[in-house]
JSON list of C-alpha atoms and ligand atoms in Angstrom, two decimals:
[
{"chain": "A", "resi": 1, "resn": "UNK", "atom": "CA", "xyz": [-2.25, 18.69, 5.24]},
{"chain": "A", "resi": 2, "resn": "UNK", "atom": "CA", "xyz": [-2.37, 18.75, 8.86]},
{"chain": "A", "resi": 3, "resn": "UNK", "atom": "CA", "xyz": [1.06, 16.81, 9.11]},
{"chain": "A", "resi": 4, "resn": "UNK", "atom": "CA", "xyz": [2.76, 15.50, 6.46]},
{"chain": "A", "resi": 5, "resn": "UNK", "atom": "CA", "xyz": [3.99, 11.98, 7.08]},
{"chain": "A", "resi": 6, "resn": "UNK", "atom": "CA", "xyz": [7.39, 10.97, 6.35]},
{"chain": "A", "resi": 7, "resn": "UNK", "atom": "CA", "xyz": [8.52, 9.89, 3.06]},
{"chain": "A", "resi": 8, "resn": "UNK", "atom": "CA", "xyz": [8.94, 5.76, 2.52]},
{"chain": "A", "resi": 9, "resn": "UNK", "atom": "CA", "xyz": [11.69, 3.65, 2.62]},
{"chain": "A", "resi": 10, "resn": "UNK", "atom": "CA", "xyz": [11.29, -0.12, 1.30]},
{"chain": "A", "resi": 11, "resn": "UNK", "atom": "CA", "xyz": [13.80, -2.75, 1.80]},
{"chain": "A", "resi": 12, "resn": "UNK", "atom": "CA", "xyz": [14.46, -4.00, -1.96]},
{"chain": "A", "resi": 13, "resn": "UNK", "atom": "CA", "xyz": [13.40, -7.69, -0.61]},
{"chain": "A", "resi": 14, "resn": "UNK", "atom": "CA", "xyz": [10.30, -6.42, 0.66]},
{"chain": "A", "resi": 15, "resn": "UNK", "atom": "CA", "xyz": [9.31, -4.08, -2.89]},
{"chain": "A", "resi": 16, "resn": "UNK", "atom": "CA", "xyz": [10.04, -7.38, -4.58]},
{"chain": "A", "resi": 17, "resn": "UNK", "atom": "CA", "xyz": [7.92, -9.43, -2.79]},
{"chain": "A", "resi": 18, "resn": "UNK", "atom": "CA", "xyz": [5.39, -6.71, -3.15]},
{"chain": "A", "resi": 19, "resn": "UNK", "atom": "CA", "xyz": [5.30, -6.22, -6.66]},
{"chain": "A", "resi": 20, "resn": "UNK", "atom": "CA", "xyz": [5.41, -10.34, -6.91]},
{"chain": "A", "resi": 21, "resn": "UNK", "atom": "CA", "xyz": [1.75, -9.63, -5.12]},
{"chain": "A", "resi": 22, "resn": "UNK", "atom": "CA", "xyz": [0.74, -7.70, -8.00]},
{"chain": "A", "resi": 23, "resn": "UNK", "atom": "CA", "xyz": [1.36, -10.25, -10.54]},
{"chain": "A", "resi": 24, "resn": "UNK", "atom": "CA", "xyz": [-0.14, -12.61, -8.89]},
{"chain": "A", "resi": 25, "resn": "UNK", "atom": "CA", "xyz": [-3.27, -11.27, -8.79]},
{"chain": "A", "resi": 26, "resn": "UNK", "atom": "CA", "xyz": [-3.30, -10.05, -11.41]},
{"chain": "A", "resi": 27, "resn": "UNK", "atom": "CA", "xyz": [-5.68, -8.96, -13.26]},
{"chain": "A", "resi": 28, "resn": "UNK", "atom": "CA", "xyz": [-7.04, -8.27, -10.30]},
{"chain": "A", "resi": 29, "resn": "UNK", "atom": "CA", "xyz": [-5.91, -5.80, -8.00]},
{"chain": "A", "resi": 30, "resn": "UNK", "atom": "CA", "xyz": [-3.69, -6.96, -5.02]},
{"chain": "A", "resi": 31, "resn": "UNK", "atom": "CA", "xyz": [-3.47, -5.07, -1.86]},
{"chain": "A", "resi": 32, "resn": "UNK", "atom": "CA", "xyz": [-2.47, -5.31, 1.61]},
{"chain": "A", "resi": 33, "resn": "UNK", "atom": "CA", "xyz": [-0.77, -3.33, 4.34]},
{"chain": "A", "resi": 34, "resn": "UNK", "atom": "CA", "xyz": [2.99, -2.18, 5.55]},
{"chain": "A", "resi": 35, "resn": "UNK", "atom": "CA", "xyz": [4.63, -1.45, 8.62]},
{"chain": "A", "resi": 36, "resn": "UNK", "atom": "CA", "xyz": [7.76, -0.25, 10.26]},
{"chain": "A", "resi": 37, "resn": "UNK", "atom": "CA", "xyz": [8.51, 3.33, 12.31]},
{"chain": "A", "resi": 38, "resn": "UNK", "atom": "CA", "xyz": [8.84, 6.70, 10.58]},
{"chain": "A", "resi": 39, "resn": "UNK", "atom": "CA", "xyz": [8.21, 5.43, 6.85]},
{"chain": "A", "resi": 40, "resn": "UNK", "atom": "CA", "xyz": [11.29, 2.57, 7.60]},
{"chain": "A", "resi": 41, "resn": "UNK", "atom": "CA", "xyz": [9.07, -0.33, 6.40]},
{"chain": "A", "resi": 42, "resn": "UNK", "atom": "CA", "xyz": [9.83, -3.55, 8.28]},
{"chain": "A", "resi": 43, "resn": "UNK", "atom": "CA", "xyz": [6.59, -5.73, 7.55]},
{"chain": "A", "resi": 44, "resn": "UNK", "atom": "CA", "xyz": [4.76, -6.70, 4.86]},
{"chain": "A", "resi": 45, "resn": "UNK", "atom": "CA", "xyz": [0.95, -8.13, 5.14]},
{"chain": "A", "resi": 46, "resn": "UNK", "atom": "CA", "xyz": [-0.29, -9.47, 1.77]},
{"chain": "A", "resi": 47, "resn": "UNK", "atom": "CA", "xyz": [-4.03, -9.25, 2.23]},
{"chain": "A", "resi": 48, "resn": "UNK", "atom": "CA", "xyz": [-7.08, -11.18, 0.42]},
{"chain": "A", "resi": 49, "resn": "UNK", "atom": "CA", "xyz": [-9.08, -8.44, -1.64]},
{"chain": "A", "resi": 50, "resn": "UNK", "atom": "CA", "xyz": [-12.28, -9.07, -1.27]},
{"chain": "A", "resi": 51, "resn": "UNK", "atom": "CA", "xyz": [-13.54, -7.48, -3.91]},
{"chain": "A", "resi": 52, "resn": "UNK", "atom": "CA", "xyz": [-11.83, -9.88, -6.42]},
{"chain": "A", "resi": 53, "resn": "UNK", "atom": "CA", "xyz": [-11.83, -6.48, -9.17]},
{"chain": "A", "resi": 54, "resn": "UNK", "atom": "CA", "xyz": [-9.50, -5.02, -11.05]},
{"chain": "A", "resi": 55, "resn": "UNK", "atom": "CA", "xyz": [-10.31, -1.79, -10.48]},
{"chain": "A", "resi": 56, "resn": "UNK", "atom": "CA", "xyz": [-10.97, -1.66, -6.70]},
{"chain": "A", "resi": 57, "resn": "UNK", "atom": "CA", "xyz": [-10.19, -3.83, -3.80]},
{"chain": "A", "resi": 58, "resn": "UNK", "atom": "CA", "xyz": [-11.77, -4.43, -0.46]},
{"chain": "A", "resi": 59, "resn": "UNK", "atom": "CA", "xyz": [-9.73, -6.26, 2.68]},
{"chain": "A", "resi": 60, "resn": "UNK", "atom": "CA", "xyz": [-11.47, -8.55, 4.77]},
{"chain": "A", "resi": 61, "resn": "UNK", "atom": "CA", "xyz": [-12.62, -6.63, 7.90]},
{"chain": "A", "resi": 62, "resn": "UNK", "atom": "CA", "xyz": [-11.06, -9.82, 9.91]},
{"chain": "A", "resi": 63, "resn": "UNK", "atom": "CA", "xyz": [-7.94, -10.09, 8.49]},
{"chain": "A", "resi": 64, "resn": "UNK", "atom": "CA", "xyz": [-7.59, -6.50, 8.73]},
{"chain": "A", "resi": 65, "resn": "UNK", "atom": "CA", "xyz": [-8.63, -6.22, 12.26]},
{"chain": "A", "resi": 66, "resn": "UNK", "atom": "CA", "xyz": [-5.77, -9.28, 12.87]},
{"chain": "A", "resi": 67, "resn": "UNK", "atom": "CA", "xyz": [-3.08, -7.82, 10.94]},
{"chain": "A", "resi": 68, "resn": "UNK", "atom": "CA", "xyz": [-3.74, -3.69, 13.02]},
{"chain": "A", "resi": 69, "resn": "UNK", "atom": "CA", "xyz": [-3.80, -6.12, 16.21]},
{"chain": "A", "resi": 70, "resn": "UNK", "atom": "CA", "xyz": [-0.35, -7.82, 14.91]},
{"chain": "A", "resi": 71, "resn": "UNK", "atom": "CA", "xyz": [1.07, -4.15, 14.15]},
{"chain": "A", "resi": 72, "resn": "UNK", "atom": "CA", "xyz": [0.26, -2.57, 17.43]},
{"chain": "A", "resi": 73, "resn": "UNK", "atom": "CA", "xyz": [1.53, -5.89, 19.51]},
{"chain": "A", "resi": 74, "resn": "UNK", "atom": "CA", "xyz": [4.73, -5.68, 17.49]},
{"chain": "A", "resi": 75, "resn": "UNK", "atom": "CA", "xyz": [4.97, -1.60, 18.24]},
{"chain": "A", "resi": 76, "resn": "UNK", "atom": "CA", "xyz": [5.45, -0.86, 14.92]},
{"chain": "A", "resi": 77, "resn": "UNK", "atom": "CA", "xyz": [2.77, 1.55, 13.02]},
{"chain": "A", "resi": 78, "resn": "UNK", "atom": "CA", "xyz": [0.67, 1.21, 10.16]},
{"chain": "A", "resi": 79, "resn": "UNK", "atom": "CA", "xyz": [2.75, 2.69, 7.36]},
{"chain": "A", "resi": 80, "resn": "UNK", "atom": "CA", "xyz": [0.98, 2.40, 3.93]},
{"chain": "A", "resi": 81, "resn": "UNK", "atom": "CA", "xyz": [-1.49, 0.40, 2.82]},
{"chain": "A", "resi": 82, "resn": "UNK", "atom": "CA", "xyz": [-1.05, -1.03, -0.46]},
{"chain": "A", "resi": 83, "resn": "UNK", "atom": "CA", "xyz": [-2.86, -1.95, -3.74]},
{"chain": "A", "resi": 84, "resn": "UNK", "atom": "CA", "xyz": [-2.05, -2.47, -7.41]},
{"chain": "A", "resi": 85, "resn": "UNK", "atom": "CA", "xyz": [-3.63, -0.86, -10.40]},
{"chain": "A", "resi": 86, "resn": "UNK", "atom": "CA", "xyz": [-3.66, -3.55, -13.06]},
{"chain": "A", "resi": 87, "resn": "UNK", "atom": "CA", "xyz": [-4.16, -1.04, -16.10]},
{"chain": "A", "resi": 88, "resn": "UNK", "atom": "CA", "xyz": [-4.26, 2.36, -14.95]},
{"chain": "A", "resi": 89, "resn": "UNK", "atom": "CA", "xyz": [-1.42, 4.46, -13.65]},
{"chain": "A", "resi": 90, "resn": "UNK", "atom": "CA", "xyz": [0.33, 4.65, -9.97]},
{"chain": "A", "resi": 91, "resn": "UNK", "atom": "CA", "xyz": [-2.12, 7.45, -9.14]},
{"chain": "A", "resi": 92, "resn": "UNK", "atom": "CA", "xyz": [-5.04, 7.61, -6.89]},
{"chain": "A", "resi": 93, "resn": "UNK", "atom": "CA", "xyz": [-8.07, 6.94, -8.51]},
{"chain": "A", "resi": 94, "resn": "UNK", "atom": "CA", "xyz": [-11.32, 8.87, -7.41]},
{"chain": "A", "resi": 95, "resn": "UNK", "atom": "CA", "xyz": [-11.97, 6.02, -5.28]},
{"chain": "A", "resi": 96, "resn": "UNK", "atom": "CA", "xyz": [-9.06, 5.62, -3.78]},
{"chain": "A", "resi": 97, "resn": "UNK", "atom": "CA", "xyz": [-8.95, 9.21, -2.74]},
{"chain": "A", "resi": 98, "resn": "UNK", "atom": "CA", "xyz": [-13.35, 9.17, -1.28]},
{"chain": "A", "resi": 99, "resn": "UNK", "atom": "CA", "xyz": [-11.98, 5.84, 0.52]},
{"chain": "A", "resi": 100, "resn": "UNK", "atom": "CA", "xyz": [-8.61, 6.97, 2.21]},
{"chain": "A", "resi": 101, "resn": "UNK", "atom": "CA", "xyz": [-10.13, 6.32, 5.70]},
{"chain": "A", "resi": 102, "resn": "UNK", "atom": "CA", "xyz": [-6.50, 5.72, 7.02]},
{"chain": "A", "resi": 103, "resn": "UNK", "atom": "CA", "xyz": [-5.02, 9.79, 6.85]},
{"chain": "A", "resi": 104, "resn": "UNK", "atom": "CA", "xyz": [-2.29, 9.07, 9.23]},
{"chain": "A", "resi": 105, "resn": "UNK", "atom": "CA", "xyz": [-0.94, 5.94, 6.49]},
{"chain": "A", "resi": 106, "resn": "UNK", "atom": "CA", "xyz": [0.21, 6.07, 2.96]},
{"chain": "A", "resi": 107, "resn": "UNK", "atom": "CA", "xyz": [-1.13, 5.00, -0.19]},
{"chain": "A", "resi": 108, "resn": "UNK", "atom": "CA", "xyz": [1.10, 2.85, -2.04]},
{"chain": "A", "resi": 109, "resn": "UNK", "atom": "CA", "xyz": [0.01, 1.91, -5.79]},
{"chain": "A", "resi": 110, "resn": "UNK", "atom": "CA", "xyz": [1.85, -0.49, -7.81]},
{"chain": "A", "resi": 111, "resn": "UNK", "atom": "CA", "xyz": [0.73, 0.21, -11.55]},
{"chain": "A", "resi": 112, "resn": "UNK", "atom": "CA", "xyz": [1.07, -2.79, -13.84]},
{"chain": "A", "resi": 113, "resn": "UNK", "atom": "CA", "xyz": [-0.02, -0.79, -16.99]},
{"chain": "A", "resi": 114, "resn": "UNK", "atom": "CA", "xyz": [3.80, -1.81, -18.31]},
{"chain": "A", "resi": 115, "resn": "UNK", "atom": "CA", "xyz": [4.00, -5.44, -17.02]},
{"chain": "A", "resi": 116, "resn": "UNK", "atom": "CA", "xyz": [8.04, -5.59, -17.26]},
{"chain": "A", "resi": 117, "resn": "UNK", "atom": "CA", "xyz": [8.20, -2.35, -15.90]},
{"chain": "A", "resi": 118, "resn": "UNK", "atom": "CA", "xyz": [5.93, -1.74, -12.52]},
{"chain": "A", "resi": 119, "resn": "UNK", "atom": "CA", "xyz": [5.28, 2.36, -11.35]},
{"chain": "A", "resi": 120, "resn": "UNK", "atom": "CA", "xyz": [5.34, 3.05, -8.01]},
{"chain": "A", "resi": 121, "resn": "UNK", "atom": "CA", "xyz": [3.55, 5.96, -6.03]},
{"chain": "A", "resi": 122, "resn": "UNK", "atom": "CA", "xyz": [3.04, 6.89, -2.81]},
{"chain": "A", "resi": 123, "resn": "UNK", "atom": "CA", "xyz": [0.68, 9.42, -1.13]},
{"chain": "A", "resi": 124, "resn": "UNK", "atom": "CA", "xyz": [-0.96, 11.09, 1.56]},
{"chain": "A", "resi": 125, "resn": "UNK", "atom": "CA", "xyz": [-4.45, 11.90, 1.04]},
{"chain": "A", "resi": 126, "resn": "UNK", "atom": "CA", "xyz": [-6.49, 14.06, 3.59]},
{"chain": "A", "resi": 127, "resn": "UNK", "atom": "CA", "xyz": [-9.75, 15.21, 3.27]},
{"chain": "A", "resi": 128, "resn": "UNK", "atom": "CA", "xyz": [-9.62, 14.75, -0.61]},
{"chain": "A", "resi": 129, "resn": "UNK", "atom": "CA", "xyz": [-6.25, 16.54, -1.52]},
{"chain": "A", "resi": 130, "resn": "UNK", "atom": "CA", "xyz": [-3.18, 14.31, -2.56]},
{"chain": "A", "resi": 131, "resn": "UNK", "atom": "CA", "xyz": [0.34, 14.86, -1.59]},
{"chain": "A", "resi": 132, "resn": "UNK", "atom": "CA", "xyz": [2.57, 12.64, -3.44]},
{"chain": "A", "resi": 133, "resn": "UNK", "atom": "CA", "xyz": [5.77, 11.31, -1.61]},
{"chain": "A", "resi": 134, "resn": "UNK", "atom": "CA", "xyz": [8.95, 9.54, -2.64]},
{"chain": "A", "resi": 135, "resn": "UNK", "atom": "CA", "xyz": [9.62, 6.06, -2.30]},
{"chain": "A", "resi": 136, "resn": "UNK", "atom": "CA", "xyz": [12.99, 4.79, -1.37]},
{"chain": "A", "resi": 137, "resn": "UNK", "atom": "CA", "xyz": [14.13, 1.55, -2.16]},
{"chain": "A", "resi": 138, "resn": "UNK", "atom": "CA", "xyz": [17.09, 0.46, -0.28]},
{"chain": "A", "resi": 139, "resn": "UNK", "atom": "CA", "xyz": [19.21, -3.13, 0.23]},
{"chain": "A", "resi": 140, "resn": "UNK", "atom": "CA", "xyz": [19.71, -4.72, 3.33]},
{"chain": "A", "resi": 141, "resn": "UNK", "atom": "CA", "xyz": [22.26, -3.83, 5.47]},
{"chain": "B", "resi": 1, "resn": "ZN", "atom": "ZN1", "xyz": [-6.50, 2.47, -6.68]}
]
């Protein structure tokens, strides 16, 4: 990797609302975008996926374009972007990894293979090689 990005850490009122997404949509896959300085997430963008698949998603290039404009007027960067896998592991998938057009964000997956139990990964991926990082979850101070 050319720089490895920091690790992330999730307020535990944010990863809720997160893996709430990922039920809701599912069986679809859910995805959308986080953002906050040096992996400390602050916001969290549910997005529309386009796509309307469970195996890939798509954001509207709109809504995208609004929340990046939203990110940069609030100084905050462009963390991870997320998306759920609704039967297949918290790994990047082949796609995932072709369509990381975003090196200097994460990838957060939310895997829903065991419903009452969600898997969460996170990882860099840069010119097809996948670093995985740790995700903290931490309450509110
Ligand atoms: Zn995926």
């Amino acid at each position: 990797m050319k720089k490895s990005l920091p690790d992330l850490e999730i307020p535990e009122e944010l990863m809720n609302r997160i893996i709430e997404h990922a039920h809701q949509e599912y069986p679809l896959e859910s995805c959308g975008i986080l953002a906050g300085r040096d992996g400390k997430i602050t916001s969290f963008y549910p997005m529309v996926n386009a796509e309307k698949s469970s195996s890939c998603y798509l954001m509207e290039p709109e809504e995208q374009l609004r929340v990046f404009l939203g990110i940069e007027r609030k100084g905050l960067e462009l963390s991870a972007i997320y998306h759920s896998h609704p039967h297949t592991a918290a790994f990047p998938s082949q796609r995932d990894v072709d369509q990381a057009f975003y090196p200097d964000s994460l990838i957060l997956i939310i895997s829903l293979m065991e419903k009452k139990a969600p898997q969460i990964g996170a990882f860099q991926i840069e010119e097809g090689r996948i670093e995985k990082k740790t995700v903290k979850v931490v309450e509110k101070d």
